[in-house]
Each structure stands twice: as C-alpha cells, then as structure tokens.
mmCIF file of C-alpha atoms and ligand atoms in Angstrom:
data_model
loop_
_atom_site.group_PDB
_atom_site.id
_atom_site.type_symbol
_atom_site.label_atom_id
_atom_site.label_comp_id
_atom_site.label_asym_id
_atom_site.label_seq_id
_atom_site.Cartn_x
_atom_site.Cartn_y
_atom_site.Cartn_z
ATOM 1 C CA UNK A 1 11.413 -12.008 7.665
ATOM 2 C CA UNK A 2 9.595 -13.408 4.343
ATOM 3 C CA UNK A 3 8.471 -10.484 2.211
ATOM 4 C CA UNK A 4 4.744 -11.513 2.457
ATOM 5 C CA UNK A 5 4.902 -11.469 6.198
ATOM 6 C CA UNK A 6 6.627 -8.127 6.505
ATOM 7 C CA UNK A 7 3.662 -7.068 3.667
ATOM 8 C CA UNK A 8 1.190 -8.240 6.060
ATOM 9 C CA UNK A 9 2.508 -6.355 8.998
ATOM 10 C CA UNK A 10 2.996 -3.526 7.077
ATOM 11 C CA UNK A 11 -0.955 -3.311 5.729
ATOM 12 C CA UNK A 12 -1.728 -3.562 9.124
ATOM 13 C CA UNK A 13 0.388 -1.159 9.990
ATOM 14 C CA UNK A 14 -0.726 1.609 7.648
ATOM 15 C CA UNK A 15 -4.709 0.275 8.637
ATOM 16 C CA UNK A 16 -3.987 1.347 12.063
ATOM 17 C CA UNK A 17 -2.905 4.423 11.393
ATOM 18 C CA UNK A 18 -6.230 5.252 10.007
ATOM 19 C CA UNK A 19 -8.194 3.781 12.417
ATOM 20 C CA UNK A 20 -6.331 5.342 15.487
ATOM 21 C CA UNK A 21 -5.975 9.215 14.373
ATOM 22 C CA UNK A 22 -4.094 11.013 15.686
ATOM 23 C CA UNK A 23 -1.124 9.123 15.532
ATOM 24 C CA UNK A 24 1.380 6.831 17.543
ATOM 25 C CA UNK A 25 4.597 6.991 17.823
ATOM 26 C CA UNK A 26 6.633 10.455 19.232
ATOM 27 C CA UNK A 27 9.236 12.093 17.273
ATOM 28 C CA UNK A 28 12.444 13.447 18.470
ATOM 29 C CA UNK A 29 12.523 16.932 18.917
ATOM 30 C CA UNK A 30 16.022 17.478 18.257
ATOM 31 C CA UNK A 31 16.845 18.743 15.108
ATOM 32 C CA UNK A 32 19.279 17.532 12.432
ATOM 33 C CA UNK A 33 19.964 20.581 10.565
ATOM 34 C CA UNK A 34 20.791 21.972 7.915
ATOM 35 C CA UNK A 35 20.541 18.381 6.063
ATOM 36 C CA UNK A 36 20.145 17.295 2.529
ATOM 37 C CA UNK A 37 19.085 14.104 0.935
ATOM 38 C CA UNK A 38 18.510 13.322 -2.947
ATOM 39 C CA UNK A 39 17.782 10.429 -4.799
ATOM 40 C CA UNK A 40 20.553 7.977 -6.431
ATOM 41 C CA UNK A 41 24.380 7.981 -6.690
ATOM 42 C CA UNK A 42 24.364 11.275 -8.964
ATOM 43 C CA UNK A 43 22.647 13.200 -5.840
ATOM 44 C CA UNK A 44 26.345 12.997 -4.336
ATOM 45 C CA UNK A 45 27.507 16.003 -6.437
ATOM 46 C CA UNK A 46 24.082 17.260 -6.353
ATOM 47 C CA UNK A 47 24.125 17.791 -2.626
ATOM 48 C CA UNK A 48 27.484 18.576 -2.670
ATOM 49 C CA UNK A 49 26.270 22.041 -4.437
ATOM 50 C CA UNK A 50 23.356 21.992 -2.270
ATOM 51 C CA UNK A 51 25.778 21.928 0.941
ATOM 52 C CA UNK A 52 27.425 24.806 -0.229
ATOM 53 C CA UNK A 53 24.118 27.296 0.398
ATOM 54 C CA UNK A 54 22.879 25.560 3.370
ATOM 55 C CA UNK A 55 25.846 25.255 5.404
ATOM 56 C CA UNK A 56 26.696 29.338 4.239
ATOM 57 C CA UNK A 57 23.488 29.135 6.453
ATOM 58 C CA UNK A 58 21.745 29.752 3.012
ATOM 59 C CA UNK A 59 17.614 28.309 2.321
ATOM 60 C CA UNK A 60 16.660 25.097 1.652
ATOM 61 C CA UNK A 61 15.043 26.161 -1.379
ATOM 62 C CA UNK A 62 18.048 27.811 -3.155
ATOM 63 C CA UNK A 63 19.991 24.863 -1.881
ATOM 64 C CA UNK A 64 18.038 22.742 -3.530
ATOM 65 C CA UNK A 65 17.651 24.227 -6.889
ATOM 66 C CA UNK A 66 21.571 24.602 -6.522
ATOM 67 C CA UNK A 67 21.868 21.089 -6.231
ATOM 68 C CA UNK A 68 19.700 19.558 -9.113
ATOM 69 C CA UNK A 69 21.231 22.163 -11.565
ATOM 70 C CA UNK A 70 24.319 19.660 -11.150
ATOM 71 C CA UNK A 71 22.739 16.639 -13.367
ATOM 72 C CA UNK A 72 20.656 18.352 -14.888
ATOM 73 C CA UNK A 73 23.645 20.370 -16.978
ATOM 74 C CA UNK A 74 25.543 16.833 -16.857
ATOM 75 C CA UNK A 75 25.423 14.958 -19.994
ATOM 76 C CA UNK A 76 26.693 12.453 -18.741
ATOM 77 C CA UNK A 77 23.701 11.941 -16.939
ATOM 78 C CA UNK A 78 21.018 9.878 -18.743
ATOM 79 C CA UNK A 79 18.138 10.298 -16.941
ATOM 80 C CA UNK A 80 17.961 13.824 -16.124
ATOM 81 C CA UNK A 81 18.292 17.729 -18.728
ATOM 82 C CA UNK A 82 20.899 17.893 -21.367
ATOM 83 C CA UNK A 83 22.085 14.329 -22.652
ATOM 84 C CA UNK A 84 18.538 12.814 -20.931
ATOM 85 C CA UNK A 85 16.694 9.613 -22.977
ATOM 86 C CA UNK A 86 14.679 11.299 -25.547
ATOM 87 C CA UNK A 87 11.185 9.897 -26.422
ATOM 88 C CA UNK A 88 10.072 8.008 -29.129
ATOM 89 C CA UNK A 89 10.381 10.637 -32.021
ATOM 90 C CA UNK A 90 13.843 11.561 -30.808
ATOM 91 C CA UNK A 91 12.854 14.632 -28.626
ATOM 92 C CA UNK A 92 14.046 15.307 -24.991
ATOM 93 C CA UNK A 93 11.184 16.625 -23.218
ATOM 94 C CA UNK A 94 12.117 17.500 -19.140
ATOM 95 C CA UNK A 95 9.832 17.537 -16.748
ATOM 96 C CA UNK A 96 10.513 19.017 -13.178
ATOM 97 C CA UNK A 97 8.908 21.007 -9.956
ATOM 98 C CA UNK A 98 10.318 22.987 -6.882
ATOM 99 C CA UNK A 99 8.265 23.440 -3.514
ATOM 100 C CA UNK A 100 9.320 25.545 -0.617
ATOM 101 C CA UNK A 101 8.508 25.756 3.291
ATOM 102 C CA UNK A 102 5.304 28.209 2.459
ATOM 103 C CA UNK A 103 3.407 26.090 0.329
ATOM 104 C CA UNK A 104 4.497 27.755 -2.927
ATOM 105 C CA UNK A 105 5.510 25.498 -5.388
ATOM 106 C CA UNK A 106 6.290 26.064 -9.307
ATOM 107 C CA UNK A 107 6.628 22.987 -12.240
ATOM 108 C CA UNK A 108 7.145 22.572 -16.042
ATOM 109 C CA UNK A 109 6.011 19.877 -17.860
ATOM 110 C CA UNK A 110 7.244 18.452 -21.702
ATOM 111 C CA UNK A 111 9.655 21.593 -21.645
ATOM 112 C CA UNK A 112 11.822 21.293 -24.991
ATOM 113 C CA UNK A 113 15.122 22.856 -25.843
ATOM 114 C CA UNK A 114 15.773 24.594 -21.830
ATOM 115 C CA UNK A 115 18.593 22.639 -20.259
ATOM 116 C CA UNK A 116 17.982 23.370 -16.411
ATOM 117 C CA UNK A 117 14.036 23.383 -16.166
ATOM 118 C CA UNK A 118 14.113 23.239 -12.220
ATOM 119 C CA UNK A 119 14.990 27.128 -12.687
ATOM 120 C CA UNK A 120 12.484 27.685 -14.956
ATOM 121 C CA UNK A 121 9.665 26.126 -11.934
ATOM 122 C CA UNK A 122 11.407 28.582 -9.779
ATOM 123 C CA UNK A 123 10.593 31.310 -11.795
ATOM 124 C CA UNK A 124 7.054 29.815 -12.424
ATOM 125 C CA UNK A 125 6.795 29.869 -8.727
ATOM 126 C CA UNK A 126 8.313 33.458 -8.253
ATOM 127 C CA UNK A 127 6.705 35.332 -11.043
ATOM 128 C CA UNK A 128 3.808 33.990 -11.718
ATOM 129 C CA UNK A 129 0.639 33.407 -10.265
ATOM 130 C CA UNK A 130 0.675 30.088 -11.312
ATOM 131 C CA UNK A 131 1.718 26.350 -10.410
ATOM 132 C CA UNK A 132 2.479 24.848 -13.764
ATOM 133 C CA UNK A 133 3.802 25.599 -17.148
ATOM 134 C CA UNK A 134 4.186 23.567 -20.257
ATOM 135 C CA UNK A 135 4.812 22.959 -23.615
ATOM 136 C CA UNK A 136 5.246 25.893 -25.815
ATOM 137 C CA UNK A 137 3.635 28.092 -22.641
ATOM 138 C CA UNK A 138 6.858 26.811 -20.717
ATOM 139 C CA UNK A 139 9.357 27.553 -23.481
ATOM 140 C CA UNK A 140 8.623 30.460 -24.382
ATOM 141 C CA UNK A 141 8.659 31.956 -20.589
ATOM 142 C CA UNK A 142 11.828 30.111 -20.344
ATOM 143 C CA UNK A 143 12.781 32.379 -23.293
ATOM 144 C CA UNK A 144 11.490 35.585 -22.423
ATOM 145 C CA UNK A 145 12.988 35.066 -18.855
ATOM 146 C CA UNK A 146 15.795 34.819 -20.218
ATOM 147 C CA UNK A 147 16.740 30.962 -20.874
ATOM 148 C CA UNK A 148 18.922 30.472 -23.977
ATOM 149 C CA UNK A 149 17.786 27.786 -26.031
ATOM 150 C CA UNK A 150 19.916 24.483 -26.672
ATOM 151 C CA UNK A 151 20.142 21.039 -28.650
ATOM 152 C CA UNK A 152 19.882 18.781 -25.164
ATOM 153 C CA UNK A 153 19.615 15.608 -27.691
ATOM 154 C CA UNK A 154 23.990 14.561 -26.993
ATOM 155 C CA UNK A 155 25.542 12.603 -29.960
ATOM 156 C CA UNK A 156 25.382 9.739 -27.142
ATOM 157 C CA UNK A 157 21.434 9.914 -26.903
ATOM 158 C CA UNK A 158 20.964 10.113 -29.868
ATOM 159 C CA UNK A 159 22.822 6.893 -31.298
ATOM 160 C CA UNK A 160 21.094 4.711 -28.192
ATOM 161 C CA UNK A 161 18.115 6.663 -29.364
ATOM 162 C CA UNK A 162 18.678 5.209 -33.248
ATOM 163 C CA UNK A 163 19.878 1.810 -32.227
ATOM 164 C CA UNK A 164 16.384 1.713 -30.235
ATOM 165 C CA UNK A 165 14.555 2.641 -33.395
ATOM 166 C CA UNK A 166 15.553 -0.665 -34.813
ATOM 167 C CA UNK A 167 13.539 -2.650 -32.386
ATOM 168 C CA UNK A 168 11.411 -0.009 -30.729
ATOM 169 C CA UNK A 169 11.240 -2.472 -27.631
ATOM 170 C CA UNK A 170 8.415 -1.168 -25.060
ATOM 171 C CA UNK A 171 10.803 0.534 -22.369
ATOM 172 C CA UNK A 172 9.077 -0.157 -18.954
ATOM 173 C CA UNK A 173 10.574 1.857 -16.107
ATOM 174 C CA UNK A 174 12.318 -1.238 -13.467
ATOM 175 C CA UNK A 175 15.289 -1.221 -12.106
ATOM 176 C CA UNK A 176 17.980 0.367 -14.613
ATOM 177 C CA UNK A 177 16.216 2.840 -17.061
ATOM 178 C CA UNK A 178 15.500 5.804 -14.994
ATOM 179 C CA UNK A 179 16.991 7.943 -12.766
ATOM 180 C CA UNK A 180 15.202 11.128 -11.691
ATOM 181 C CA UNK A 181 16.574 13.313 -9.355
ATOM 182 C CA UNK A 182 14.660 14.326 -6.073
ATOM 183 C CA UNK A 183 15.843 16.358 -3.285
ATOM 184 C CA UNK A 184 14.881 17.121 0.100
ATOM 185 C CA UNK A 185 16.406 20.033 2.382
ATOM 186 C CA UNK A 186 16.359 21.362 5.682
ATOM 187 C CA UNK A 187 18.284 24.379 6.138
ATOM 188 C CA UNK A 188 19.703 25.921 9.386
ATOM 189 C CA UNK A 189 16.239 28.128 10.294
ATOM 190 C CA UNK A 190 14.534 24.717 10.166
ATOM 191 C CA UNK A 191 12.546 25.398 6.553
ATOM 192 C CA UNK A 192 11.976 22.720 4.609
ATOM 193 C CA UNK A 193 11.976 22.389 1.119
ATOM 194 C CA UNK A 194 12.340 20.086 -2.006
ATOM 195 C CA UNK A 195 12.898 19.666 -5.831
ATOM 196 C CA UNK A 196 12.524 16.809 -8.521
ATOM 197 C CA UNK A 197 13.602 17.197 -12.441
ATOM 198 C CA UNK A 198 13.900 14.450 -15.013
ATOM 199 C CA UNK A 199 14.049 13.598 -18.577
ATOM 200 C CA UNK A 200 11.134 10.767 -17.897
ATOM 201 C CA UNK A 201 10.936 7.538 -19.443
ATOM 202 C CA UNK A 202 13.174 6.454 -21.939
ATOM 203 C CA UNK A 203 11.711 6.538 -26.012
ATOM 204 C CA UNK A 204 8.101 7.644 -24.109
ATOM 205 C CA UNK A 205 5.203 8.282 -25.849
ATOM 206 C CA UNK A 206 5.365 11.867 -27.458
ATOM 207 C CA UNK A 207 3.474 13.679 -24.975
ATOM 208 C CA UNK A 208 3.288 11.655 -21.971
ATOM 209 C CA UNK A 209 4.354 13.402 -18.351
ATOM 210 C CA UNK A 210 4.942 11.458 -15.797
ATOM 211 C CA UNK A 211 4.923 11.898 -11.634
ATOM 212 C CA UNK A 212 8.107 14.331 -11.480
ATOM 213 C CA UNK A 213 6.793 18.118 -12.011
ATOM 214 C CA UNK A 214 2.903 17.096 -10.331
ATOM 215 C CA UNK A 215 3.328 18.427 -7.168
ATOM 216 C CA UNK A 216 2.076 15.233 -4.703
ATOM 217 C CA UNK A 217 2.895 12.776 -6.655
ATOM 218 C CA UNK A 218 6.583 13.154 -7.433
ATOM 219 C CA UNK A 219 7.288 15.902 -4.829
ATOM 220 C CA UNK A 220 5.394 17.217 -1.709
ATOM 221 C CA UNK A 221 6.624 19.299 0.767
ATOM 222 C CA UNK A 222 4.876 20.818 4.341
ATOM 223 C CA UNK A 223 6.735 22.438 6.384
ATOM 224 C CA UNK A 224 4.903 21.574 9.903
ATOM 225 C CA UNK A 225 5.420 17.512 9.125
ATOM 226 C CA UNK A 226 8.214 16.423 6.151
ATOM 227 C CA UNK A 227 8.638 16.598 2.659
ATOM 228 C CA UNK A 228 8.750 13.408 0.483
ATOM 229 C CA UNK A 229 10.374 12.875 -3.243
ATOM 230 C CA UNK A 230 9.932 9.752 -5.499
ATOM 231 C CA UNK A 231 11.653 7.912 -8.568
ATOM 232 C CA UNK A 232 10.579 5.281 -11.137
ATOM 233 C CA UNK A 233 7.636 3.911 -12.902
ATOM 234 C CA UNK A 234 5.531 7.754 -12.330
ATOM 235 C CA UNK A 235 2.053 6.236 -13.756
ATOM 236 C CA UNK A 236 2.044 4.742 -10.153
ATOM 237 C CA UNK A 237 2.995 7.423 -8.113
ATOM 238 C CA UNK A 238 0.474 9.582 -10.550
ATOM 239 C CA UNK A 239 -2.352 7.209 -9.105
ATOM 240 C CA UNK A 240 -1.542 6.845 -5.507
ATOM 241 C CA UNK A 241 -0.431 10.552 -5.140
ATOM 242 C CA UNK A 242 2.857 9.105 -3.559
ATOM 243 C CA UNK A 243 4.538 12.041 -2.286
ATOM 244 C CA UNK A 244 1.717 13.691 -0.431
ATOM 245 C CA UNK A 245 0.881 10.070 0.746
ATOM 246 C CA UNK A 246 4.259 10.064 2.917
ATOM 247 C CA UNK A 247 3.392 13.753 3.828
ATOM 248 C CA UNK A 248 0.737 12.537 5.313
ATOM 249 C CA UNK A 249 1.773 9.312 6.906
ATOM 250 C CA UNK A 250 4.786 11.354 8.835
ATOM 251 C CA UNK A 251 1.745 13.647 10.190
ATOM 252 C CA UNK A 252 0.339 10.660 11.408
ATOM 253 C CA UNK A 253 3.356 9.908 13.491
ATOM 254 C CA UNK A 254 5.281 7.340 11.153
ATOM 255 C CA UNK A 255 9.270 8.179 10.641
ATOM 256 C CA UNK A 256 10.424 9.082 7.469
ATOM 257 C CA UNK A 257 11.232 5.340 6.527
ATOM 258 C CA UNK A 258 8.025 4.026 7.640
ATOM 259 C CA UNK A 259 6.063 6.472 5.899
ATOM 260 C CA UNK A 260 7.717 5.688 2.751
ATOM 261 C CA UNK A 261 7.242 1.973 3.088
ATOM 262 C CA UNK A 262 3.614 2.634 3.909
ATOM 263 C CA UNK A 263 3.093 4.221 0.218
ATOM 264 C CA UNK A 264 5.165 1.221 -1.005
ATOM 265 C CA UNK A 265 2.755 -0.413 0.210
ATOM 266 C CA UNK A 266 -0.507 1.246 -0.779
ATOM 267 C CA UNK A 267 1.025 0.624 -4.253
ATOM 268 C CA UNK A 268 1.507 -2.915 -4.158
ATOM 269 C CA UNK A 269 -1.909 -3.425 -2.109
ATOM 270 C CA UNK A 270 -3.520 -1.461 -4.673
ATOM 271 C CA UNK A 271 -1.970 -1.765 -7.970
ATOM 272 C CA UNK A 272 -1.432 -5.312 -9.089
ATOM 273 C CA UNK A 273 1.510 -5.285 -11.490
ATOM 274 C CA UNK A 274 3.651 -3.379 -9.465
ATOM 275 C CA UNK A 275 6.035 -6.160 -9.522
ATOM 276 C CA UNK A 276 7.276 -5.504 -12.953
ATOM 277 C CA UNK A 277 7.900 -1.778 -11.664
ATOM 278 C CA UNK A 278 10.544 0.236 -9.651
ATOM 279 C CA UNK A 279 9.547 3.069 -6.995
ATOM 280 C CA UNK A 280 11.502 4.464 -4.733
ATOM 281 C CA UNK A 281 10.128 7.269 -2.314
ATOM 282 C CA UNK A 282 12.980 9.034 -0.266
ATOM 283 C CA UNK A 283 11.715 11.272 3.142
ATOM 284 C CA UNK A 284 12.966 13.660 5.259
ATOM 285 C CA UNK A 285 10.930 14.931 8.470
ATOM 286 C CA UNK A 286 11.227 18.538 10.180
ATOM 287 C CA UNK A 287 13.700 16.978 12.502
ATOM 288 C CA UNK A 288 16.052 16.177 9.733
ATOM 289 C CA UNK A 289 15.468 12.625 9.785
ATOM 290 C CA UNK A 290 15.364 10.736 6.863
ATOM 291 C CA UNK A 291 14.221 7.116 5.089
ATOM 292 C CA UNK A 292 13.487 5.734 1.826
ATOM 293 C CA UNK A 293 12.124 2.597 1.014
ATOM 294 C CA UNK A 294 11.499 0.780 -2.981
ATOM 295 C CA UNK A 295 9.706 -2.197 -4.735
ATOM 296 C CA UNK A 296 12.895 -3.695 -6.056
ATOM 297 C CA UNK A 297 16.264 -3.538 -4.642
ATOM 298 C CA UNK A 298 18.828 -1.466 -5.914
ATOM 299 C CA UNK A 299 17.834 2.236 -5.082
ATOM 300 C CA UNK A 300 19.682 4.159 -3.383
ATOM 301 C CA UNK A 301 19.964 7.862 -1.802
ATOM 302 C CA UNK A 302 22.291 10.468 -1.012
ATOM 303 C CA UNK A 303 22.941 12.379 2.457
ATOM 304 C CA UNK A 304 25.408 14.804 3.283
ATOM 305 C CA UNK A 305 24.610 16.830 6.997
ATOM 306 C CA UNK A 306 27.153 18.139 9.610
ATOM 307 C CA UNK A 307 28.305 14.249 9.597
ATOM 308 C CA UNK A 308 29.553 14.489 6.095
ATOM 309 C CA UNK A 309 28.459 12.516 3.118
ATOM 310 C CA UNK A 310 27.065 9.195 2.069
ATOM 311 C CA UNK A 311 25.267 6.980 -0.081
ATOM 312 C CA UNK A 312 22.634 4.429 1.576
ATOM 313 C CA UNK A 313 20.795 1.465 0.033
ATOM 314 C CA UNK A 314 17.050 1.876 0.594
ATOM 315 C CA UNK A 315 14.971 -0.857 2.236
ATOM 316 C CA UNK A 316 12.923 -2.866 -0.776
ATOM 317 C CA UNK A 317 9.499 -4.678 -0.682
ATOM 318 C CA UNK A 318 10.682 -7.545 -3.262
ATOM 319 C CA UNK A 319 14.032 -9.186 -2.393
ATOM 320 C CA UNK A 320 15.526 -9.532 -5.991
ATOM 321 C CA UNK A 321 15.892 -12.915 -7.863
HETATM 322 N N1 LIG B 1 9.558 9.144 -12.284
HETATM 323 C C1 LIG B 1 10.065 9.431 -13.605
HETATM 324 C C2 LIG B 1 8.930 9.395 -14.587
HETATM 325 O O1 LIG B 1 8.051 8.564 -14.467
HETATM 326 C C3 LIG B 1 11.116 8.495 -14.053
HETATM 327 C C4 LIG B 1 12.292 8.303 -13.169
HETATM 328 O O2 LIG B 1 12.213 8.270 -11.966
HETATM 329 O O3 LIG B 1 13.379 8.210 -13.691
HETATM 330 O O4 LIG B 1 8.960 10.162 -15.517
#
C-alpha cells in the first residue's frame, strides 16, 4: 500500500474516532503480564533490569526506574546520562520523568552534573508536592537527597563535542542523532507504569528542554486505558502532546499500534515539515499489548514478557529513500 493511501485511511481513521465516541473496536481481556517494553536496541539491557523486579512479582514503577538506570550510567550510551551529547557550550544537561498507575508522576528538566536523573523524578514524585524540578532547583535537591555530583561530559563527548565546534552544523533530530530511552511496564497486579530520560538533542541550544521529562508529551501513563512513551525530534511531540494523544486514542478503542500511528499521524497532518524529522511513539495497553509506530524507518523497540526477549522494527509513515 502507497504511503499516501495508507495516510488517507489513516486520517480517516483517527476522524472517525471522533465522530463515533465511544469507541470501536473490543479489546482482549486477557492479560499479558508482567510485560515490559522500551524504546531502541539499548532498552534490551534496560528491560533486562526491569525483568528482574517485575518477574520477583515486584511494581512496574520500580521496574521501570530499575531499567532506565542501565543507560543512563552507560557511557557508552550517547543519547542518554553520563557520556550523553552535550549542548552547544559543552554542557550535558538530562532531562527525564517517571509516572506510575495513580496518576503521580515526578520530572527534572536541564539537570547538570546528576548522572541518573530518572531517580531524582522519583524522588520529586515521592517527596515533594510537586511535578517538576529544574535547573539549579533540581540540582541542588539532587544534592541534598543525597546525589553525588559528577563530570557526565566522557573524554568521548567531549572530542565529538570539539570536532563539532569547528563547523557548528545545525543538528536536527532524524534518524541517527538521538536516542532517548522510554519505558512502559505492566507488572503482575496489573499496574501500569512508565519512564523516559535523555540527554536531548545533540550541541542544543543552552537551555532548550525538549518532550522527555513533560509529562504528555514524552510520557503519559493511565492506568484504566495504556501508557504511551515517545523518541525524536521533541518540539513535535511538545506541540501535539504525543503521549497523552495515544492515551487517549487506546481509550477510544484503538490497539496500542494504531493509537500510535494515529499521533503519527496528527503530526504529519498537522505539522508540515515533519518529513525532515524522526518520531517514534511506543504503547502498551492494560492488557499488556503493545505497538509502536515512526515517521522514518529505522526505530525500533524492546520487549521482554513471560515469552522472553526481543527487539521489533516499528511500522513507519515514510518508506525510506
Ligand atoms: N525526544 C528527545 C528530545 O527531543 C530526543 C530523543 O528522543 O533522543 O530531547
């Protein structure tokens, strides 16, 4: 089927669900569970650590805090805590969020110096009476919670991060300059819940936060319908609210992988240069089924559930060159 035809159905697809509330389309009602799913190759490990809670019959929110911890103190790992793309000055500044099955939900945003900042949301989350931290607010509650303070700029980063002084080439997020992390659980009580943490766009702007610690856009997470996570170019997920899009296309009755090709969708429908842009949303409904779906080819998600592990291509809107 020729991408513009498949577009067509699909805008007539998401226009019908809503002009025909509520919804079409049943679910199963068995349940999948516990299950984890997390964006890109590196979410292998990831839910590997995230396994290790839930299938100890553990929650779906430590799991997933487990699990990001695992890039996010890898430097090896480009796109996500220590050894992460700094911006343009030569600073790595990690955003990241956490949401679990009650609605609560902590973030950090432009968080300097604190190598795991998912833990730090948790803690926003836990002991605080607030959603988001950042800056010097974030630091310094990373510090008095007890976060020790590190260089996260590797050797590595930092000579990419020189050589790109010499041109200082725009960076646009497409297909191979980012890499957030985003993870979806459901653990064995049937809770849902989710995290995302990244080091952003490569050589940024100083300053500038993308989609990964605003809860809806990057993350969302409701434990009667699905939780949703996304990755790449975050201006656009910022202005479609992508995550709590998805939420609310799986209330409507659409499976995981429709809803996420329905906020593909919206984006392309609505924004006009998507085309020069990656996105990738990744979904996982209370039944512990899951679906992603991209603008460009070449995204891909990690599973592991009681079937064992794998790593599936997601569905894309363009076909490639
Ligand atoms: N969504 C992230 C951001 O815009 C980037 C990424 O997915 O790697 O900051």
């Amino acid at each position: 089927m020729t991408t513009r035809r498949r577009f067509l159905q699909l805008s007539a697809f998401t226009g019908a669900i809503s002009a025909a509330l509520p919804a079409f389309g049943k679910q199963s009602t068995t349940q999948n569970k516990p299950v984890v799913v997390s964006t890109w190759e590196h979410g292998m490990p990831a839910n590997a650590a995230a396994w290790r809670v839930l299938s100890q019959g553990g929650r779906a929110i430590d799991a997933v805090e487990q699990g990001v911890r695992v890039p996010e103190g890898d430097p090896s790992v480009r796109t996500v805590g220590i050894g992460g793309y700094p911006d343009a000055e030569g600073n790595v500044t990690l955003d990241a969020c956490i949401m679990d099955e009650n609605m609560n939900c902590g973030a950090v945003a432009y968080l300097q110096g604190i190598k795991h900042p998912v833990s730090v949301a948790r803690l926003v989350m836990d002991n605080t009476p607030h959603v988001m931290l950042v800056g010097e607010g974030a630091k310094k509650f990373a510090l008095e919670q007890g976060f020790v303070e590190e260089n996260l700029l590797t050797d590595e980063a930092k000579n990419d991060w020189q050589q790109w002084l010499k041109t200082r080439e725009v960076q646009q997020i497409n297909i191979e300059n980012h890499d957030t992390i985003g993870m979806l659980a459901l653990d064995n009580k049937g809770n849902l819940s989710g995290a995302c943490t990244t080091s952003g766009a490569a050589y940024k702007m100083p300053g500038r936060v993308g989609d990964s610690p605003i809860i809806g856009s990057g993350l969302y997470v409701d434990n009667e319908v699905g939780a949703a996570t996304a990755t790449g170019m975050g201006e656009l997920m910022m202005k479609t609210v992508g995550c709590h899009l998805v939420v609310e296309l799986m209330r409507q009755g659409a499976s995981p992988a429709e809803a996420c090709e329905g906020a593909v969708e919206r984006i392309a429908r609505k924004l006009g240069d998507y085309k020069a842009f990656q996105v990738g949303f990744l979904a996982l409904n209370k039944q512990g089924q899951y679906g992603a779906h991209c603008i460009q080819p070449g995204f891909n998600y990690a599973v592991q559930d009681s079937a064992g592990s794998r790593l599936i291509d997601g569905n894309s809107l363009l076909r490639g060159a």
